[in-house]
PDB file of C-alpha atoms in Angstrom:
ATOM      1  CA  UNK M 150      16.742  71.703 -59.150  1.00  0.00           C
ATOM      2  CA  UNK M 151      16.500  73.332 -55.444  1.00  0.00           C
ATOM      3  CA  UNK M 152      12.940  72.598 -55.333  1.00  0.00           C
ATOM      4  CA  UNK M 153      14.103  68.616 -56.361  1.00  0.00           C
ATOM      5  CA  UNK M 154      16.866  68.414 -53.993  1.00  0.00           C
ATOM      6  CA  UNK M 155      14.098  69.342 -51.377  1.00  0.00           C
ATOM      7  CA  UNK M 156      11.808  66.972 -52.088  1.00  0.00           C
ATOM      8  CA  UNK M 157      14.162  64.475 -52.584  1.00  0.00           C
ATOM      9  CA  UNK M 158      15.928  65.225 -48.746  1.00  0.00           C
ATOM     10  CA  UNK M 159      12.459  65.522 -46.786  1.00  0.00           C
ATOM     11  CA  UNK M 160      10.337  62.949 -48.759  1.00  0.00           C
ATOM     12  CA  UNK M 161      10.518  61.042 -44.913  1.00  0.00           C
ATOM     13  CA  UNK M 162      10.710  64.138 -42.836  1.00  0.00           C
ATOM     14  CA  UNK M 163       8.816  67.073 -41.596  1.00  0.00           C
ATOM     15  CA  UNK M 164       7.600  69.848 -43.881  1.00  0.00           C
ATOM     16  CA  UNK M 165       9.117  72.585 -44.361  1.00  0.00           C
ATOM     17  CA  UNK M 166       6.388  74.878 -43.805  1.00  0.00           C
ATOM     18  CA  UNK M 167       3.102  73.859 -40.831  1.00  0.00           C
ATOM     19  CA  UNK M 168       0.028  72.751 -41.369  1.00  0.00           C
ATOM     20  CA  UNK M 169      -2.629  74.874 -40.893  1.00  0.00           C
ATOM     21  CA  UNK M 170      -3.827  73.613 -37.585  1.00  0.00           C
ATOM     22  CA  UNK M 171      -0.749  74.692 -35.949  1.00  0.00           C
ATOM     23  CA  UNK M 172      -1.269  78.551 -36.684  1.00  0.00           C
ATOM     24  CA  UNK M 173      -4.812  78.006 -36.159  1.00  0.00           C
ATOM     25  CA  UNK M 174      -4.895  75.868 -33.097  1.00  0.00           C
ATOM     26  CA  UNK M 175      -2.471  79.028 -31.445  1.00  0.00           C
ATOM     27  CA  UNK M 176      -4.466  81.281 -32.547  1.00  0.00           C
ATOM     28  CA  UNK M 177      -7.139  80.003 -30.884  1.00  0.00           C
ATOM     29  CA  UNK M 178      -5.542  80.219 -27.871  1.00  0.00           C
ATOM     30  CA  UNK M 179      -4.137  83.542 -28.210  1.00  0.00           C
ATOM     31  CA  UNK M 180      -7.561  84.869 -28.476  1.00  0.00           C
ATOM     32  CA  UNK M 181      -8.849  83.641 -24.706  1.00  0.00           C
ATOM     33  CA  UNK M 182      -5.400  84.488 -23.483  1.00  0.00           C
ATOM     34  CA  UNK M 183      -5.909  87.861 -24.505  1.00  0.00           C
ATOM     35  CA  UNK M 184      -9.490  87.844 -23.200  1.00  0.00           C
ATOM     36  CA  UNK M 185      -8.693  86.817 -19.593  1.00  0.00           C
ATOM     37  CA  UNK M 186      -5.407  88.370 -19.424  1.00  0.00           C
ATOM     38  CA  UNK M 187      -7.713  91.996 -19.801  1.00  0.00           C
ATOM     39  CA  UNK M 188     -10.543  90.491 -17.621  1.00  0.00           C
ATOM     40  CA  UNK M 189      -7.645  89.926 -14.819  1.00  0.00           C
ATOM     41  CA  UNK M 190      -6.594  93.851 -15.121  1.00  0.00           C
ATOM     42  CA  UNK M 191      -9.977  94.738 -13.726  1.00  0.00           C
ATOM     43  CA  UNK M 192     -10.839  91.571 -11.314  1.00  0.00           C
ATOM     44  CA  UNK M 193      -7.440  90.744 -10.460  1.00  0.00           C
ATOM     45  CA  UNK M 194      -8.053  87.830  -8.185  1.00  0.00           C
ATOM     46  CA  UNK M 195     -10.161  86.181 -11.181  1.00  0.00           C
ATOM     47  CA  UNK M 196      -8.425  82.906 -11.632  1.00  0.00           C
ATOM     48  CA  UNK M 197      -5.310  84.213 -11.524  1.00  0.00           C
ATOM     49  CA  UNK M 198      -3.335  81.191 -11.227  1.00  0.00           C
ATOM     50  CA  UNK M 199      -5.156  78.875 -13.606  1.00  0.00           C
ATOM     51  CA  UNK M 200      -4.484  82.166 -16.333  1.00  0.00           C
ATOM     52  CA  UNK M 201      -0.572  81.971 -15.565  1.00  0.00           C
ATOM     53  CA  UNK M 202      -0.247  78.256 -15.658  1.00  0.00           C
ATOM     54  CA  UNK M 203      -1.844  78.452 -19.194  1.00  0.00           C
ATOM     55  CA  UNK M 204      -0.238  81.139 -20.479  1.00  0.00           C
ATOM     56  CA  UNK M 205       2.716  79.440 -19.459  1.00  0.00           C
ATOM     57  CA  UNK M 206       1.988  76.808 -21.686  1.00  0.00           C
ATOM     58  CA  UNK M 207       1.419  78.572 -24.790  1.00  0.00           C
ATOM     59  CA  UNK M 208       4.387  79.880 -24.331  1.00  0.00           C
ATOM     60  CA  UNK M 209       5.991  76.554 -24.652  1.00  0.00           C
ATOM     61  CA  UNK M 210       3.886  75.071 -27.016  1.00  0.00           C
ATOM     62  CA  UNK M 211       4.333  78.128 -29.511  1.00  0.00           C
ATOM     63  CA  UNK M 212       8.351  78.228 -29.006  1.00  0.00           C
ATOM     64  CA  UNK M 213       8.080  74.022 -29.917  1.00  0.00           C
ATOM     65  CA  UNK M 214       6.168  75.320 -33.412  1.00  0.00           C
ATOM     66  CA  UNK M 215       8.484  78.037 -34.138  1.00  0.00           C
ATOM     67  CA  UNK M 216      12.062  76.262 -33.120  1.00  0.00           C
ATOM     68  CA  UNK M 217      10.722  73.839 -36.382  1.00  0.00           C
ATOM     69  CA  UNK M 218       9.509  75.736 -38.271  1.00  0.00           C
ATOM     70  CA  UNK M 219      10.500  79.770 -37.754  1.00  0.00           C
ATOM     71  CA  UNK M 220       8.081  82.472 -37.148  1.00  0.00           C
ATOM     72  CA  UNK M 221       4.117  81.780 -37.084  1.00  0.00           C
ATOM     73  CA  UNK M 222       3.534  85.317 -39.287  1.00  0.00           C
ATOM     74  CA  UNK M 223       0.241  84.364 -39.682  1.00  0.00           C
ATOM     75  CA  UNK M 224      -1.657  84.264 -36.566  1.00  0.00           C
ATOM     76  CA  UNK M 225      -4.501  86.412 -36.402  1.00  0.00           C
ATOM     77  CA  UNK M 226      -6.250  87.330 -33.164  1.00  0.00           C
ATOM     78  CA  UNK M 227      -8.910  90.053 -32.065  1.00  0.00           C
ATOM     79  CA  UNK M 228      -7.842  93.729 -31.723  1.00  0.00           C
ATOM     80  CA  UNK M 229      -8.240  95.224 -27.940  1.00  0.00           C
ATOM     81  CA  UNK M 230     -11.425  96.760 -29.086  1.00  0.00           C
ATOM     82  CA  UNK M 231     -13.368  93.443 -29.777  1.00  0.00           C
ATOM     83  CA  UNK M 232     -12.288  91.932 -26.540  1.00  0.00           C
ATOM     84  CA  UNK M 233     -13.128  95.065 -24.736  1.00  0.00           C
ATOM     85  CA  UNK M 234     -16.583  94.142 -25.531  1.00  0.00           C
ATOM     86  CA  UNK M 235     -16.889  90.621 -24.013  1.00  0.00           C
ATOM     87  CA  UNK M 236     -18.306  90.618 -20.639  1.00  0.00           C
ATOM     88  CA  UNK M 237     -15.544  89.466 -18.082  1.00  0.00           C
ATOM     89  CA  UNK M 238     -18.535  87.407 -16.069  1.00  0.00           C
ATOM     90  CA  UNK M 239     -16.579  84.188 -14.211  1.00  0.00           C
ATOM     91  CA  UNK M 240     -18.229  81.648 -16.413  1.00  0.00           C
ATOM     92  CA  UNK M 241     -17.218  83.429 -19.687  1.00  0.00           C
ATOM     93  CA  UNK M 242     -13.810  83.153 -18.134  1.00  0.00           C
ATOM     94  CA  UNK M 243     -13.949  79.694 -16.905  1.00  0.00           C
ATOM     95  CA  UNK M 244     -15.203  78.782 -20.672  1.00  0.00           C
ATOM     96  CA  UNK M 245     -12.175  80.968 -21.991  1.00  0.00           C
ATOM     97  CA  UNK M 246      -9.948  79.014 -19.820  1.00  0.00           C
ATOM     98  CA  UNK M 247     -11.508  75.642 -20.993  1.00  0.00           C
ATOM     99  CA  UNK M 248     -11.111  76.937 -24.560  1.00  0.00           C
ATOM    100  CA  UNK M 249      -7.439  77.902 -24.037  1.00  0.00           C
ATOM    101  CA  UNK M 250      -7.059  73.981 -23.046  1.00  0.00           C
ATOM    102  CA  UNK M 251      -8.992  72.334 -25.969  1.00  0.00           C
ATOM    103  CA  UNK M 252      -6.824  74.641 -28.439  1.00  0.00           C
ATOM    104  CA  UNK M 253      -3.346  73.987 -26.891  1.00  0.00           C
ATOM    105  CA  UNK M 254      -4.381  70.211 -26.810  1.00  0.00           C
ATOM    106  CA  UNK M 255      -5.591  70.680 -30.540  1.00  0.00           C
ATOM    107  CA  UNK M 256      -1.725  72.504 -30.970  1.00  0.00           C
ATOM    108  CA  UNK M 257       0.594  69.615 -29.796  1.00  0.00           C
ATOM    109  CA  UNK M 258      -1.448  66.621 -31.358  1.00  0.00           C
ATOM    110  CA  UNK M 259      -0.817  68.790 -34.675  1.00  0.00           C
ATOM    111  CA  UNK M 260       2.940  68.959 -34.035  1.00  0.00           C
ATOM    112  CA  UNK M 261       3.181  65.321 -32.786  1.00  0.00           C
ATOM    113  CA  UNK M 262       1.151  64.765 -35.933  1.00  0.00           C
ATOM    114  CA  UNK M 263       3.778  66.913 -38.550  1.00  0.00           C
ATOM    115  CA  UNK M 264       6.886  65.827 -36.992  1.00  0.00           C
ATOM    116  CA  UNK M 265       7.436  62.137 -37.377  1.00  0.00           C
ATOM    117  CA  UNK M 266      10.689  61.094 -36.475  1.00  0.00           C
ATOM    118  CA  UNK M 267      11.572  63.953 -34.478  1.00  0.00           C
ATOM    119  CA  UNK M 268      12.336  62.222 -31.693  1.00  0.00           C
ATOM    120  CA  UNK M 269      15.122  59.899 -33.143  1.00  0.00           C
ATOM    121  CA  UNK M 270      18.475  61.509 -34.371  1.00  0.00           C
ATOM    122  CA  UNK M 271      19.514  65.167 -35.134  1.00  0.00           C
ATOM    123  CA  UNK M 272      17.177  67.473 -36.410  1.00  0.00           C
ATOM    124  CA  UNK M 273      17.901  71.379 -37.331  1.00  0.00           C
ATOM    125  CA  UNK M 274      14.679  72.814 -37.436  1.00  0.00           C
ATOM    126  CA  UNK M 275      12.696  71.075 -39.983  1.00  0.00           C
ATOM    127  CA  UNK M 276      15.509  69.173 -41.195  1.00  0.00           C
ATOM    128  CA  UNK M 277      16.629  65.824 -40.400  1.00  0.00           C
ATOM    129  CA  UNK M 278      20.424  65.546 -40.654  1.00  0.00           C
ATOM    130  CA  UNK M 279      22.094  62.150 -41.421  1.00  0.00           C
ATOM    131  CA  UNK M 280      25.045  60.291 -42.926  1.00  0.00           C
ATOM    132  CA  UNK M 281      24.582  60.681 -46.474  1.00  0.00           C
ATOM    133  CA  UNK M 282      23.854  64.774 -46.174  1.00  0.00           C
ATOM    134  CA  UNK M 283      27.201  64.890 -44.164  1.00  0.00           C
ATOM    135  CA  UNK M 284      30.967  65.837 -45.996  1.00  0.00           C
ATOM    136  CA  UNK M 285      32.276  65.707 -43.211  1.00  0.00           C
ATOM    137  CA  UNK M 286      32.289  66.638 -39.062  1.00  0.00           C
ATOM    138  CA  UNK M 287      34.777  66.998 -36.247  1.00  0.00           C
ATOM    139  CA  UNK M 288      34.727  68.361 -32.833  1.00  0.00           C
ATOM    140  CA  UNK M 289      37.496  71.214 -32.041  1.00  0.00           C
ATOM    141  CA  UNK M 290      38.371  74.242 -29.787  1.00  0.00           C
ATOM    142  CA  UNK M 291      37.869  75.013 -26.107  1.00  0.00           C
ATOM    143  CA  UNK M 292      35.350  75.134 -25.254  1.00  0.00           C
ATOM    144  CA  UNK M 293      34.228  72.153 -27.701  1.00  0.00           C
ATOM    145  CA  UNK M 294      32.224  72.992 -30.816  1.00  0.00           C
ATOM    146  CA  UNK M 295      30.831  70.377 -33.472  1.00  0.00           C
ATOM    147  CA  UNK M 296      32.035  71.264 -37.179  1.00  0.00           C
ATOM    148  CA  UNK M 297      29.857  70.192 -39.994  1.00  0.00           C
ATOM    149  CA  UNK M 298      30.073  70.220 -43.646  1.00  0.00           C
ATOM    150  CA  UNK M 299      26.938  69.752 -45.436  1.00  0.00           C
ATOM    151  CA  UNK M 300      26.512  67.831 -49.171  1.00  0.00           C
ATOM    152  CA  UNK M 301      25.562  70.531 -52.163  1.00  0.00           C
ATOM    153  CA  UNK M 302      21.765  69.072 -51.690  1.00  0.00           C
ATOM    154  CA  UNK M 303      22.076  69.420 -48.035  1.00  0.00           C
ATOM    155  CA  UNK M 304      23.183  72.974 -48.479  1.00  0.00           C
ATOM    156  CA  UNK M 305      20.375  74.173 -50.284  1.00  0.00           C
ATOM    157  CA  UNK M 306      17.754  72.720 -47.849  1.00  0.00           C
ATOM    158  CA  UNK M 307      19.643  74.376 -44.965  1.00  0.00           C
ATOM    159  CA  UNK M 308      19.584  77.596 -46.046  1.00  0.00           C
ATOM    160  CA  UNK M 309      16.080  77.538 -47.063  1.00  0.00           C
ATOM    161  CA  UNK M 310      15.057  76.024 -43.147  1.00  0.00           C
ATOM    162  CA  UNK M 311      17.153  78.928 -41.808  1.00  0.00           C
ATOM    163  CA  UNK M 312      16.013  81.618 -43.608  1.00  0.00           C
ATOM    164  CA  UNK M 313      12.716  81.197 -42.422  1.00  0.00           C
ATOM    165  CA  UNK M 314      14.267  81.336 -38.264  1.00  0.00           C
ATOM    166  CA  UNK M 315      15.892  84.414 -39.253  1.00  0.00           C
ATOM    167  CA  UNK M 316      16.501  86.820 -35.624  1.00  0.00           C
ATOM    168  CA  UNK M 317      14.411  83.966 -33.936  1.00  0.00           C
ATOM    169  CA  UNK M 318      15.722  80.430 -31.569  1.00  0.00           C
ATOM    170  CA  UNK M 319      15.929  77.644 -34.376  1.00  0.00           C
ATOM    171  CA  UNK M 320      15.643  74.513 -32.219  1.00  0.00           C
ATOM    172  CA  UNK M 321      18.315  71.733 -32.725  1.00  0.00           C
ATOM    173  CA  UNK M 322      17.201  68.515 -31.521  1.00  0.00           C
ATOM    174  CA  UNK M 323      19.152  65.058 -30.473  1.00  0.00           C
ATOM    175  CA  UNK M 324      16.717  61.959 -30.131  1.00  0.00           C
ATOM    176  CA  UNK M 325      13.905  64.588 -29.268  1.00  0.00           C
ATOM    177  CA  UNK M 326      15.524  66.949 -26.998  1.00  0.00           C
ATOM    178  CA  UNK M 327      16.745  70.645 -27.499  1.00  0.00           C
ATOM    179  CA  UNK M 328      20.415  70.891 -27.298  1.00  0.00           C
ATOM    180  CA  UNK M 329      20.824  74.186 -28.244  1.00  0.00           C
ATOM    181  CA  UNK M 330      18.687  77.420 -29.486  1.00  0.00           C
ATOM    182  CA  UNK M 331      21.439  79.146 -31.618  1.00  0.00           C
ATOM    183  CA  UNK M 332      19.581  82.863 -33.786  1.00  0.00           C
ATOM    184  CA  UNK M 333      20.068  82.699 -37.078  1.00  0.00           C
ATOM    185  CA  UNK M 334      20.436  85.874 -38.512  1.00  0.00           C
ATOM    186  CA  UNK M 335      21.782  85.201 -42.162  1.00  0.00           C
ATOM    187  CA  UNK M 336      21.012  82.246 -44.076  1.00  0.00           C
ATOM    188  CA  UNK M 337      23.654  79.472 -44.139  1.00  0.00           C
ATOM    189  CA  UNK M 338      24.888  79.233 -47.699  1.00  0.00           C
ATOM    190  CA  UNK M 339      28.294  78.022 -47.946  1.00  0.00           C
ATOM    191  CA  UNK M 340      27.305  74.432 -46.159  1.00  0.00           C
ATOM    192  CA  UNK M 341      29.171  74.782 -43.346  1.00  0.00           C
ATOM    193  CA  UNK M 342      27.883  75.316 -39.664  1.00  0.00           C
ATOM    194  CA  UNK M 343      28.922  74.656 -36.033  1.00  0.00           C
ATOM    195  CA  UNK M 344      26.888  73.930 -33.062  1.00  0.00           C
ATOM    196  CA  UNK M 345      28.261  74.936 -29.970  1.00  0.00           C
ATOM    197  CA  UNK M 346      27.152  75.238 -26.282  1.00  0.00           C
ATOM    198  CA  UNK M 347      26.345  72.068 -25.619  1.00  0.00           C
ATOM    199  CA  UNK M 348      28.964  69.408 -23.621  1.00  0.00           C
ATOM    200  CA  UNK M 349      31.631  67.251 -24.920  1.00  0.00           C
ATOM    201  CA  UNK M 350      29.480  64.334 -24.451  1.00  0.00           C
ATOM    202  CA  UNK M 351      26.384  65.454 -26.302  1.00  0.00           C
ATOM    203  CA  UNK M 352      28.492  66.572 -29.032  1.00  0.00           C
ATOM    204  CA  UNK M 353      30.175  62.983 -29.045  1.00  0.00           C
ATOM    205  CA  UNK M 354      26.266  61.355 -29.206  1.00  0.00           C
ATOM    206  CA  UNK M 355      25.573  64.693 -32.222  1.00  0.00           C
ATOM    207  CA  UNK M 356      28.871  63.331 -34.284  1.00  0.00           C
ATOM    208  CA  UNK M 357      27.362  59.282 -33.806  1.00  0.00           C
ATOM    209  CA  UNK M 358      24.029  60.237 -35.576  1.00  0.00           C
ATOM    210  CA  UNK M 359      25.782  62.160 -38.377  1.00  0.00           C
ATOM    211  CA  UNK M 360      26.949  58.460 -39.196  1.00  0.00           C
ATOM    212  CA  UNK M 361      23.789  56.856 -38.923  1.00  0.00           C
ATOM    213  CA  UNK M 362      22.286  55.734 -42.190  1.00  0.00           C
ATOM    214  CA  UNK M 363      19.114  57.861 -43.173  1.00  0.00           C
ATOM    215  CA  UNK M 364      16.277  56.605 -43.560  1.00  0.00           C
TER     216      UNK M 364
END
């Protein structure tokens, strides 16, 4: 009946677990990153900057994967001792640095590809939030917090989207953009959360899509 209720809930929403391309497409990346990062600890002015810039990126393109969908358990990258034995020559690091690019390009046209809808209305992690999931909601306290009571069937796909963001940033999103990065570190079972953190006014604009039909 969970499993149903599930379905049923994200039939027009994002999975509930990535596709493959977006562990593989990071892992990818983490490979080269961890090649030139070692290459810089014995040529230090190799490229530094173009290394940062990218790292800097995976970084944010890993933390977009993970606020969706939880931790990314299993990437798989070479141990010290393999890149050890790649030759830090400049054009093996220019071509690791080219690589880096192709896979973190590869990375967000598989999340723009897995998260339709994303952009439009609230979204806790993987899970779209609208009217019909929605008891009730209120905004209370100082400083303001949003109050939200979820259906039975609502519940049950909550607490299976948190438990996988467990001691890690769970992303909740309002027409596409974080509002707040609240760790989970129990699974929600009774139905009832709160998001706090962010201003009266977003929470005003959170409470308007809780009414919007879903889709």
């Amino acid at each position: 009946m969970v499993f149903a209720a599930i379905t049923m809930l994200l039939s027009n929403a994002v999975s509930l677990t990535p596709p493959p391309t977006i562990a593989a497409s990071l892992a990818g990346a983490e490979i080269d990153i961890a090649f030139v990062d070692v290459c810089l600890e014995t040529h230090p002015a190799l490229r530094a900057e173009d290394f940062a810039k990218r790292n800097t990126r995976y970084v944010a393109e890993r933390s977009k994967s993970e606020g969706v969908w939880g931790p990314l358990r299993d990437l798989e990258v070479e141990d010290d001792a393999t890149i050890a034995h790649r030759i830090c020559h400049r054009n093996e690091v220019r071509a690791a640095l080219h690589r880096i690019d192709v896979a973190l390009d590869a990375h967000a046209a598989a999340f723009k590809s897995a998260t339709p809808g994303i952009d439009r209305g609230l979204w806790i992690g993987s899970m779209h939030v609208c009217a019909k999931e929605v008891l009730d909601a209120m905004i209370g306290g100082d400083p303001p917090a949003l109050s939200i009571r979820l259906t039975k069937d609502a519940t049950a796909v909550l607490e299976t989207v948190i438990s996988r963001s467990i001691d890690t940033p769970i992303a909740i999103r309002l027409d596409g953009a974080v509002i707040a990065r609240p760790v989970p570190y129990d699974p929600i079972a009774s139905g009832r959360m709160a998001i706090s953190g962010p201003t009266r006014e977003t929470l005003d604009r959170v409470l308007r899509a809780l009414r919007v039909p879903c889709p």
